[in-house]
Tab-separated table of C-alpha atoms in Angstrom:
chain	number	residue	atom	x	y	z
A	1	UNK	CA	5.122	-8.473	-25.454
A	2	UNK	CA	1.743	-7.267	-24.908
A	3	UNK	CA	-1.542	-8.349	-27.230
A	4	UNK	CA	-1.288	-4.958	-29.660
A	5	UNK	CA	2.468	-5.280	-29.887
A	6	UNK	CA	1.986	-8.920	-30.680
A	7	UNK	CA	-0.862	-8.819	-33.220
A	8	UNK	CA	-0.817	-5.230	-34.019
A	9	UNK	CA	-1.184	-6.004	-37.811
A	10	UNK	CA	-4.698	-8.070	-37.378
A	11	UNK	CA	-5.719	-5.597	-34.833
A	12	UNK	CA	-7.732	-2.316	-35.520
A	13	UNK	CA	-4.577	-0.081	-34.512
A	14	UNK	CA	-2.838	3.109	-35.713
A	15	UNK	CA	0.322	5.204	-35.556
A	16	UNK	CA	-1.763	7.374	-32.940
A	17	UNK	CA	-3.241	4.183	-30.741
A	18	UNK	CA	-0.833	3.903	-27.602
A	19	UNK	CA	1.536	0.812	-27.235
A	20	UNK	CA	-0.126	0.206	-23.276
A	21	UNK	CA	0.294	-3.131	-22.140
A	22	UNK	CA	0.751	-5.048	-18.753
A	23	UNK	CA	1.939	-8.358	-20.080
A	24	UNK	CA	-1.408	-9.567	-20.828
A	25	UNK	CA	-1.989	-12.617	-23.197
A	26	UNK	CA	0.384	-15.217	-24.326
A	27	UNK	CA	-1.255	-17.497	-21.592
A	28	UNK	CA	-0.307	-21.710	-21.239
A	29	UNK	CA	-2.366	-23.692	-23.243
A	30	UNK	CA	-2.275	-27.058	-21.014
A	31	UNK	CA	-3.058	-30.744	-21.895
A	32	UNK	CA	-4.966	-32.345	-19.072
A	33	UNK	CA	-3.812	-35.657	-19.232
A	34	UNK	CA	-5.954	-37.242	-16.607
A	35	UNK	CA	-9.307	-35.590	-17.304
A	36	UNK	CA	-8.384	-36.660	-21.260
A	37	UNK	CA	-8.552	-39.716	-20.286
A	38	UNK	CA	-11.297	-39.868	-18.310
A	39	UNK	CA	-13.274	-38.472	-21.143
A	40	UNK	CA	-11.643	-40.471	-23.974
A	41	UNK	CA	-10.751	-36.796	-25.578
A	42	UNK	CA	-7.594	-34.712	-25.793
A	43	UNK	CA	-8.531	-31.653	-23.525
A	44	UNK	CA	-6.560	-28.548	-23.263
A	45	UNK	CA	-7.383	-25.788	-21.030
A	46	UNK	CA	-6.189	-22.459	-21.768
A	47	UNK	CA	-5.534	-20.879	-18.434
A	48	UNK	CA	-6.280	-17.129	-18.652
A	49	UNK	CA	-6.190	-16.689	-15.386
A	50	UNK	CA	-2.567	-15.934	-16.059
A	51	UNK	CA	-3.716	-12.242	-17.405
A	52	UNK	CA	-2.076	-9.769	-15.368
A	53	UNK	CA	-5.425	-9.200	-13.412
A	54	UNK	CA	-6.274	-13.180	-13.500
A	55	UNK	CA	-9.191	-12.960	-16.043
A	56	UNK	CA	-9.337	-13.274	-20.205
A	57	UNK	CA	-10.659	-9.668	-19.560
A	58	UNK	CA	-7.449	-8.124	-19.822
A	59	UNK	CA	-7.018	-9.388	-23.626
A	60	UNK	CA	-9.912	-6.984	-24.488
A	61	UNK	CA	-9.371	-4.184	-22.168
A	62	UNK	CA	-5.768	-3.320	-23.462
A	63	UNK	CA	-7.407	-2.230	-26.712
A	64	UNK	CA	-10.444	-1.006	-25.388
A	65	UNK	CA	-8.725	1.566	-22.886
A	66	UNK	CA	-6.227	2.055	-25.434
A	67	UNK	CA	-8.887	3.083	-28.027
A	68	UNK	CA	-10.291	5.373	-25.443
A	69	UNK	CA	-7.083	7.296	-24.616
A	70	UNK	CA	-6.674	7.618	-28.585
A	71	UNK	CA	-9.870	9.344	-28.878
A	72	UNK	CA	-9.025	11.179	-25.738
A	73	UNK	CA	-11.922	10.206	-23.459
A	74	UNK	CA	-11.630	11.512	-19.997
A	75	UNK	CA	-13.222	8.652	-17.692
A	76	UNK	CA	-13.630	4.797	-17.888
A	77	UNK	CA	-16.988	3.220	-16.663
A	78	UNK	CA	-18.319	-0.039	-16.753
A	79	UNK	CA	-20.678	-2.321	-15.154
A	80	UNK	CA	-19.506	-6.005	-14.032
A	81	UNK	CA	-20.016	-9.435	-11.925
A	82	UNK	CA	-16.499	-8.814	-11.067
A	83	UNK	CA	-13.414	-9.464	-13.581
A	84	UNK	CA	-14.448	-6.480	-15.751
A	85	UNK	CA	-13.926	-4.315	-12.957
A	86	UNK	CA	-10.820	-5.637	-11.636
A	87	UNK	CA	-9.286	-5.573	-15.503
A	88	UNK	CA	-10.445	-1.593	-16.034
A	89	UNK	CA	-9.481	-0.820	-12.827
A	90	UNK	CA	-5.452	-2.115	-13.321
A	91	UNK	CA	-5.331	-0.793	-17.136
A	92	UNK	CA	-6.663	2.978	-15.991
A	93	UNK	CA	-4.598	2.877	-13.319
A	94	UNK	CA	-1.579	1.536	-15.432
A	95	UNK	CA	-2.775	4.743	-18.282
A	96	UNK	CA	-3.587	6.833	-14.940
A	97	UNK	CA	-7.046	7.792	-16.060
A	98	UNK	CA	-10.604	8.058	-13.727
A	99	UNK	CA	-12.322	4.331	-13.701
A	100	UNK	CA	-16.005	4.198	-12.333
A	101	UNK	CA	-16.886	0.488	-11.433
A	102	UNK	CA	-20.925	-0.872	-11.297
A	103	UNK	CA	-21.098	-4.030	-9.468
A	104	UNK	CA	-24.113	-5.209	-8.059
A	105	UNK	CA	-24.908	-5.125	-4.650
A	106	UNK	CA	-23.762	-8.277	-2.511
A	107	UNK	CA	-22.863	-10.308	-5.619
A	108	UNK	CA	-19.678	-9.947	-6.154
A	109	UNK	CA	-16.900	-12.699	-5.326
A	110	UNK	CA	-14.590	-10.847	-2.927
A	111	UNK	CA	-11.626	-11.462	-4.384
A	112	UNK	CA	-12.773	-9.132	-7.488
A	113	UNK	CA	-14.161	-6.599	-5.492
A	114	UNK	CA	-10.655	-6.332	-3.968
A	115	UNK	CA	-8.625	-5.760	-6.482
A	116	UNK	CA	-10.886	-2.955	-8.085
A	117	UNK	CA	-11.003	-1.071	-4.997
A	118	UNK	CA	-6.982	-1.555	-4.763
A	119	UNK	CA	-6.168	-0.303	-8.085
A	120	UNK	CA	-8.100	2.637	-6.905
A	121	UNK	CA	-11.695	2.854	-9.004
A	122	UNK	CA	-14.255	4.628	-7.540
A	123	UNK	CA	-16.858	1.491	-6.874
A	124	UNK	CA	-20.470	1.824	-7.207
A	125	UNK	CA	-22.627	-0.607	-5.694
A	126	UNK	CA	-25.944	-0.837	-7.636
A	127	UNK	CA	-29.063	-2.439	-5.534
A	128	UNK	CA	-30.295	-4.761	-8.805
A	129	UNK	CA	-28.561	-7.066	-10.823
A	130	UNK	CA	-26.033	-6.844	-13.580
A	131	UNK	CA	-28.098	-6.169	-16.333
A	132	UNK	CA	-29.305	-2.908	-15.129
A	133	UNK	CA	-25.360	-1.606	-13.805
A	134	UNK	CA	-24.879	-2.230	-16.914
A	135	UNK	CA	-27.834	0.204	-18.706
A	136	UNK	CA	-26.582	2.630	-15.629
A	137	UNK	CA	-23.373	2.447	-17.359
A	138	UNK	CA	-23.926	3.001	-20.627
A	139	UNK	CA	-26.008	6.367	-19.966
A	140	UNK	CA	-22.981	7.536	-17.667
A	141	UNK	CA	-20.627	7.133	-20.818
A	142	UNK	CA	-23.323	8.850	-23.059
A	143	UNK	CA	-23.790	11.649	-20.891
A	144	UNK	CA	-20.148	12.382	-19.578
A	145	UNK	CA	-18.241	11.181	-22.674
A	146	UNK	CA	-16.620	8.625	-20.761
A	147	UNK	CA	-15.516	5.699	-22.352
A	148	UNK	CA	-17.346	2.903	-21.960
A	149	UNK	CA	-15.573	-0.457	-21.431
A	150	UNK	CA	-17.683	-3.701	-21.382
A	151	UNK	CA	-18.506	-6.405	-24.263
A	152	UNK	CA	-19.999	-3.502	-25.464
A	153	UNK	CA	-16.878	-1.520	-27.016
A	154	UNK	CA	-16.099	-3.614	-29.974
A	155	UNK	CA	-12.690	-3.028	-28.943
A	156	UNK	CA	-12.993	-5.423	-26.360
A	157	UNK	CA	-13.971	-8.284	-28.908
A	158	UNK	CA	-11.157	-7.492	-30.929
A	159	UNK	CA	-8.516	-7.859	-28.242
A	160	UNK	CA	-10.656	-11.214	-27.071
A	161	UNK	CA	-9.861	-12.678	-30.464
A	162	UNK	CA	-6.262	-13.394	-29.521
A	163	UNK	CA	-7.033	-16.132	-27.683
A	164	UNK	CA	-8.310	-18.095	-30.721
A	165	UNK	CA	-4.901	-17.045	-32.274
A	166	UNK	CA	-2.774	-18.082	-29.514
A	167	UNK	CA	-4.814	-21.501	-29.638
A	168	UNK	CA	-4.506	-22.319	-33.300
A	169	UNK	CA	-0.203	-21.496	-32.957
A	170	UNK	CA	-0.067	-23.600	-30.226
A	171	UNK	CA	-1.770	-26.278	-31.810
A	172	UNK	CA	-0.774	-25.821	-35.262
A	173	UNK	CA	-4.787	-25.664	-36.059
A	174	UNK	CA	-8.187	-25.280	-34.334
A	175	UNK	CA	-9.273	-27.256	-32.443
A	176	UNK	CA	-12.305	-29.526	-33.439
A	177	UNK	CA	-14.557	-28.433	-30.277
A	178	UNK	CA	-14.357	-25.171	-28.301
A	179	UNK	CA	-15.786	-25.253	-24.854
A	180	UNK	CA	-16.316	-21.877	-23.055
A	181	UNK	CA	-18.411	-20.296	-20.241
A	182	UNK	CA	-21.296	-17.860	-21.821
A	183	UNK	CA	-22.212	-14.663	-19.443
A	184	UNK	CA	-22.508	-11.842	-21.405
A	185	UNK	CA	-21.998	-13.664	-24.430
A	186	UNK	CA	-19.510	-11.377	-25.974
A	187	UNK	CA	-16.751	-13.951	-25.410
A	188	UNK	CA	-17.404	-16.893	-27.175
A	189	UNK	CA	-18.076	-14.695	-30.040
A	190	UNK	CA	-14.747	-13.150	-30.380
A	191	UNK	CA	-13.485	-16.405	-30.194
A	192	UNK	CA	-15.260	-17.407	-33.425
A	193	UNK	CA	-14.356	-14.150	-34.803
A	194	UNK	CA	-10.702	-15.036	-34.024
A	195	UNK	CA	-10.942	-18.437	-35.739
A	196	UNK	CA	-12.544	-17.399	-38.678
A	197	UNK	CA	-9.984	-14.554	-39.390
A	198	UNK	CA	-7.157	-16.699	-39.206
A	199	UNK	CA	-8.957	-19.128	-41.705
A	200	UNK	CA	-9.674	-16.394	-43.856
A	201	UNK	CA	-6.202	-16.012	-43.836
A	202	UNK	CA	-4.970	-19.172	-44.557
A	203	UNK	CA	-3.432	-19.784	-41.375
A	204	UNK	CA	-6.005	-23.244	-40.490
A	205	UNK	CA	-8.036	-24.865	-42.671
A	206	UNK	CA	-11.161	-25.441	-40.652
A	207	UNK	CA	-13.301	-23.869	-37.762
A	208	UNK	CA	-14.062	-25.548	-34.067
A	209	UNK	CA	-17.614	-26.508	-32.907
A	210	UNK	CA	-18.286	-23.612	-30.726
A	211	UNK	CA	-19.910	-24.578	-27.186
A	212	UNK	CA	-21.189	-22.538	-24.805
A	213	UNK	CA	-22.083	-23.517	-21.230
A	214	UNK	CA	-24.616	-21.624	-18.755
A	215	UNK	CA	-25.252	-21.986	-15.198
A	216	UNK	CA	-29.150	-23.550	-15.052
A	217	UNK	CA	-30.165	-20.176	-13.020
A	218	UNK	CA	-28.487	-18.055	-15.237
A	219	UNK	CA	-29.261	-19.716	-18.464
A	220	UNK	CA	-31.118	-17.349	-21.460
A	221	UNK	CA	-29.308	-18.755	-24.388
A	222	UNK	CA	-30.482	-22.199	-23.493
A	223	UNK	CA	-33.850	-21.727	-22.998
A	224	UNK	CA	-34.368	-18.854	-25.647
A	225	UNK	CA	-35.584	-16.314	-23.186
A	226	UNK	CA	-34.546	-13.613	-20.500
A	227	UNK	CA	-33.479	-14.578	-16.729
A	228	UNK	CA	-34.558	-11.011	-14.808
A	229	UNK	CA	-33.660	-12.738	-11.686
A	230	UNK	CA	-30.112	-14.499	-13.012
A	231	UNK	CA	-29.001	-16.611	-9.667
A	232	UNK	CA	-26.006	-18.896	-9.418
A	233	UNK	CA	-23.048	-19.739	-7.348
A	234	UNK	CA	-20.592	-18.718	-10.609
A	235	UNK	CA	-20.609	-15.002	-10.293
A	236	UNK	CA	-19.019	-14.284	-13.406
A	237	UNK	CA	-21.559	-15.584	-15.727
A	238	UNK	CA	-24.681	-14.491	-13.422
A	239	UNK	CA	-26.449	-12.608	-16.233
A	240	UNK	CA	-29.868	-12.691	-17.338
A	241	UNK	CA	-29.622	-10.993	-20.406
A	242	UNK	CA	-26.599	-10.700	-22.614
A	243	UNK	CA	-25.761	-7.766	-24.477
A	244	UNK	CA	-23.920	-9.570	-27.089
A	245	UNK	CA	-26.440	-12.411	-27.287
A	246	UNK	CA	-26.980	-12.356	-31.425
A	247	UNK	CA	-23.679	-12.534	-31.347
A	248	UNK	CA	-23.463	-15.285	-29.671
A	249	UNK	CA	-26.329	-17.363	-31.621
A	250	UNK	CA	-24.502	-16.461	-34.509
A	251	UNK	CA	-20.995	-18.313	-33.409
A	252	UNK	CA	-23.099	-21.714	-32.572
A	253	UNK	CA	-25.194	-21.668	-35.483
A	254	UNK	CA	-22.131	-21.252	-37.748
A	255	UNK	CA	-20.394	-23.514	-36.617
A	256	UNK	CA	-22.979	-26.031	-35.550
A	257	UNK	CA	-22.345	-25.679	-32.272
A	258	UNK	CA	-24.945	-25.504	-29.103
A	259	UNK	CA	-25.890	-23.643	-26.204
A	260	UNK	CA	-26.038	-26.014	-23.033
A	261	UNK	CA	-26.818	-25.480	-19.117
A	262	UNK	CA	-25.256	-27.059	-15.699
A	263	UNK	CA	-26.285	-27.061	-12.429
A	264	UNK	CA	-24.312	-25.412	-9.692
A	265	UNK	CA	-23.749	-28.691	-8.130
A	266	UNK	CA	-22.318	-29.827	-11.398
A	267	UNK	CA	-19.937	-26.476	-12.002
A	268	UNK	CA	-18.193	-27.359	-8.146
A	269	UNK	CA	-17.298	-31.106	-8.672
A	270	UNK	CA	-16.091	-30.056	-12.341
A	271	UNK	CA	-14.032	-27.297	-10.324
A	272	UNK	CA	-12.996	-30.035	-7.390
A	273	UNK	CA	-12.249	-32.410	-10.494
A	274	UNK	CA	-10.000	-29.973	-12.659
A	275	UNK	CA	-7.866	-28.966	-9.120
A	276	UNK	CA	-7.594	-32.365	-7.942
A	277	UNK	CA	-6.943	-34.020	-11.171
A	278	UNK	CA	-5.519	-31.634	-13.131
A	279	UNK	CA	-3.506	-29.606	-10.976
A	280	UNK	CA	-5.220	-26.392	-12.277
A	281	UNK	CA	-7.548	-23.669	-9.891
A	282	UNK	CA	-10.413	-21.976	-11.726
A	283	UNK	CA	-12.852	-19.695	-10.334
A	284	UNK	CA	-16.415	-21.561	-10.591
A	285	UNK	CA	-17.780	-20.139	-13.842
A	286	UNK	CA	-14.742	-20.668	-15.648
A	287	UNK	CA	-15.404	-25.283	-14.663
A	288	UNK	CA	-18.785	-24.529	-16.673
A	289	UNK	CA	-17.386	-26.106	-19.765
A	290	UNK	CA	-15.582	-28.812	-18.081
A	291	UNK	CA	-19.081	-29.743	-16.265
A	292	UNK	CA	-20.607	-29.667	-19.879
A	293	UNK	CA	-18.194	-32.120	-21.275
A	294	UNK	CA	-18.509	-34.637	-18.195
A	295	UNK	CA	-22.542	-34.357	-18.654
A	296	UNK	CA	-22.087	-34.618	-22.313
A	297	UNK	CA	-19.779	-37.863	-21.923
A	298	UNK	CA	-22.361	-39.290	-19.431
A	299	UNK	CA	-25.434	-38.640	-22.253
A	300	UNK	CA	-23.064	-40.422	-25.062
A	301	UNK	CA	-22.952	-37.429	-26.776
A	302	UNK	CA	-19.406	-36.295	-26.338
A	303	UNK	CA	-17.269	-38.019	-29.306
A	304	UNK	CA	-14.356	-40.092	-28.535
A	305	UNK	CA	-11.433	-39.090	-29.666
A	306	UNK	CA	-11.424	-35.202	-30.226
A	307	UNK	CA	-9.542	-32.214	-29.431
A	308	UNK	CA	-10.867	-29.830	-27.644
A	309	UNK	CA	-9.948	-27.010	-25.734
A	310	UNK	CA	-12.268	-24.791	-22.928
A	311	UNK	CA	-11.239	-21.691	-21.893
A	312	UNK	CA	-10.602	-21.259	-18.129
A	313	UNK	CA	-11.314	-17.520	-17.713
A	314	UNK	CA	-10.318	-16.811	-14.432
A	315	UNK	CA	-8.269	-17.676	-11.688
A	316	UNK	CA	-9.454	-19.713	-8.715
A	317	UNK	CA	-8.353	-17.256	-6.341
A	318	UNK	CA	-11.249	-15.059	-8.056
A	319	UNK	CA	-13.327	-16.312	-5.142
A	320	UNK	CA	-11.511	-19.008	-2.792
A	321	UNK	CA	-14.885	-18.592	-0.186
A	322	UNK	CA	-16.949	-21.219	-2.639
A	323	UNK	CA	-13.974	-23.150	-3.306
A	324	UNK	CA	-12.947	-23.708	0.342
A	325	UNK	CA	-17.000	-24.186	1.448
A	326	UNK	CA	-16.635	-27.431	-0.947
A	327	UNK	CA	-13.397	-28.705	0.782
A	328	UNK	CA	-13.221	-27.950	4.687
A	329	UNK	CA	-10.546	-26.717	6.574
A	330	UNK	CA	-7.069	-27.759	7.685
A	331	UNK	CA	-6.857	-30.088	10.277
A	332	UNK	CA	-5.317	-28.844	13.489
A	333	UNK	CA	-3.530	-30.056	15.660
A	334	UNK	CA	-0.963	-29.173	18.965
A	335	UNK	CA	2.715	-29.215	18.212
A	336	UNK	CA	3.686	-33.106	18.833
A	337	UNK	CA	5.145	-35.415	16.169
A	338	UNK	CA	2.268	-38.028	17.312
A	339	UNK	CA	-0.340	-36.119	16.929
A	340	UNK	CA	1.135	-35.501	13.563
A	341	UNK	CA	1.542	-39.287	12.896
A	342	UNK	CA	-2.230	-40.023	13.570
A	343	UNK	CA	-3.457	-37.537	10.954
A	344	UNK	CA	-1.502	-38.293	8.582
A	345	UNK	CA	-1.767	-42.022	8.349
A	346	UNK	CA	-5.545	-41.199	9.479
């Protein structure tokens, strides 16, 4: 069961909204018991890199393309650092509609760039950064009537809020801190959303500590201003100027949360650290929270004791070039056993 079959009744759906799904949401909520204890917290990770296209993208998209095939748009367009694409690109090809892709030129993790070309979107390669695909974008869907699909649609934020839903079920109630990577910003705020309409509900009885976590180079809701040149080795979150960034104050000031930043160097052990210790491979932007907590720990300001969940948002296999420049290669070696015998108790 898809996100709208699952939650159609908190969802803004109607008789006339199609029923498309590929399987997405419902993702494992895992306790990392070895990082937990290295940080004297109970740590889940919610691994929605499981989504059907390895990204939490795909909890938005199904409503936002199913939205746009309600209102009988002809095209999908978007512009994206890479898991956008490769989420509008499987749901148009799963509704078999037109999907134009804006990626920026050369910055990209291939991995993403693959599977948009493979679910067969026309892919535009824009010589500047994210932030201006993504004005390209939005006066393509203006001026063709296509439907436009990023953080944007306020579809997507509604389909994003399942995650906070799935999180309080699992748990039985929210957790006291959420930890989650900020690009666009548009994220972290339908998480909050989420929380706070199953409170209103009566379904918890109190609201998470929302944390974000930025990449130093790419890092405009920590230091309060713009990034026009938005550089770091977490593609995903390489954006200088979020379009959903009052959202995203909003979230951490109501719930007396906080914006911080990690370096690149810092996002790569937390990714080395989560693999090696926890068994679990994220794509770099998605270890930002995980190389929050470990700074926060090391400053004394991470409390002992609490329960708190980051959101892995995609899959490690994203972009396995930066996680295999951290690690090497295999060892080779010619086809005796005592060769094999010297590496191994090498």
């Amino acid at each position: 069961m898809g996100v709208i079959d699952r939650y159609a009744e908190l969802l803004p759906v109607t008789d006339k909204t199609p029923r498309i799904t590929l399987g997405e949401g419902s993702t494992p909520l895992v306790h990392l018991d070895g990082i937990s204890r290295m940080l004297e917290i109970e740590l889940w990770a919610k691994l929605e890199g499981c989504n059907p296209s390895g990204s939490f993208k795909d909890r938005g998209m199904v409503m936002a393309v199913a939205k746009a095939l309600e209102d009988g748009a002809k095209a999908l367009v978007c512009a994206s650092t890479g898991n956008t694409s490769a989420s509008a690109a499987a749901y148009a090809a799963a509704a078999q509609v037109p999907c134009f892709v804006l990626l920026p030129a050369g910055k990209v993790a291939l991995g993403k760039l693959a599977q948009a070309l493979m679910y067969g979107a026309k892919v535009i390669a824009v010589r500047g950064n994210f932030d201006r695909a993504l004005e390209m974008a939005r006066e393509a869907a203006e001026r063709e009537g296509f439907a436009i699909v990023n953080s944007v649609n306020p579809y997507r934020l509604w389909g994003q809020r399942s995650g906070a839903w799935e999180i309080c079920e699992a748990l039985g109630r929210a957790p006291d801190w959420h930890a989650i990577p900020v690009g666009n910003a548009g994220n972290i705020s339908a998480y909050w959303a989420g929380y706070k309409q199953y409170k209103e509900l009566g379904k918890i009885d109190k609201l998470p500590r929302m944390m974000g976590f930025q990449a130093v180079g790419a890092a405009p809701l920590v230091t309060g201003q713009p990034c026009p040149n938005p550089e770091t080795i977490a593609t995903a979150i390489r954006i200088g100027n979020p379009v959903s960034a009052h959202l995203a104050k909003e979230a951490v000031a109501q719930s007396s949360g906080e914006f911080n930043s990690v370096t690149d160097e810092e996002i790569l052990a937390a990714q080395y650290i989560l693999s090696s210790k926890g068994g679990v491979f994220a794509e770099p932007a998605s270890c930002a929270p995980l190389a929050g907590l470990i700074k926060l720990k090391k400053e004394g300001r991470l409390p002992r004791g609490i329960t708190a969940v980051m959101i892995l948002t995609g899959n490690g296999l994203k972009d396995p070039d930066t996680a295999m420049s951290q690690v090497g290669r295999p060892v080779e070696i010619g086809d005796s056993f005592d060769e094999l015998m010297e590496v191994m108790k090498g």
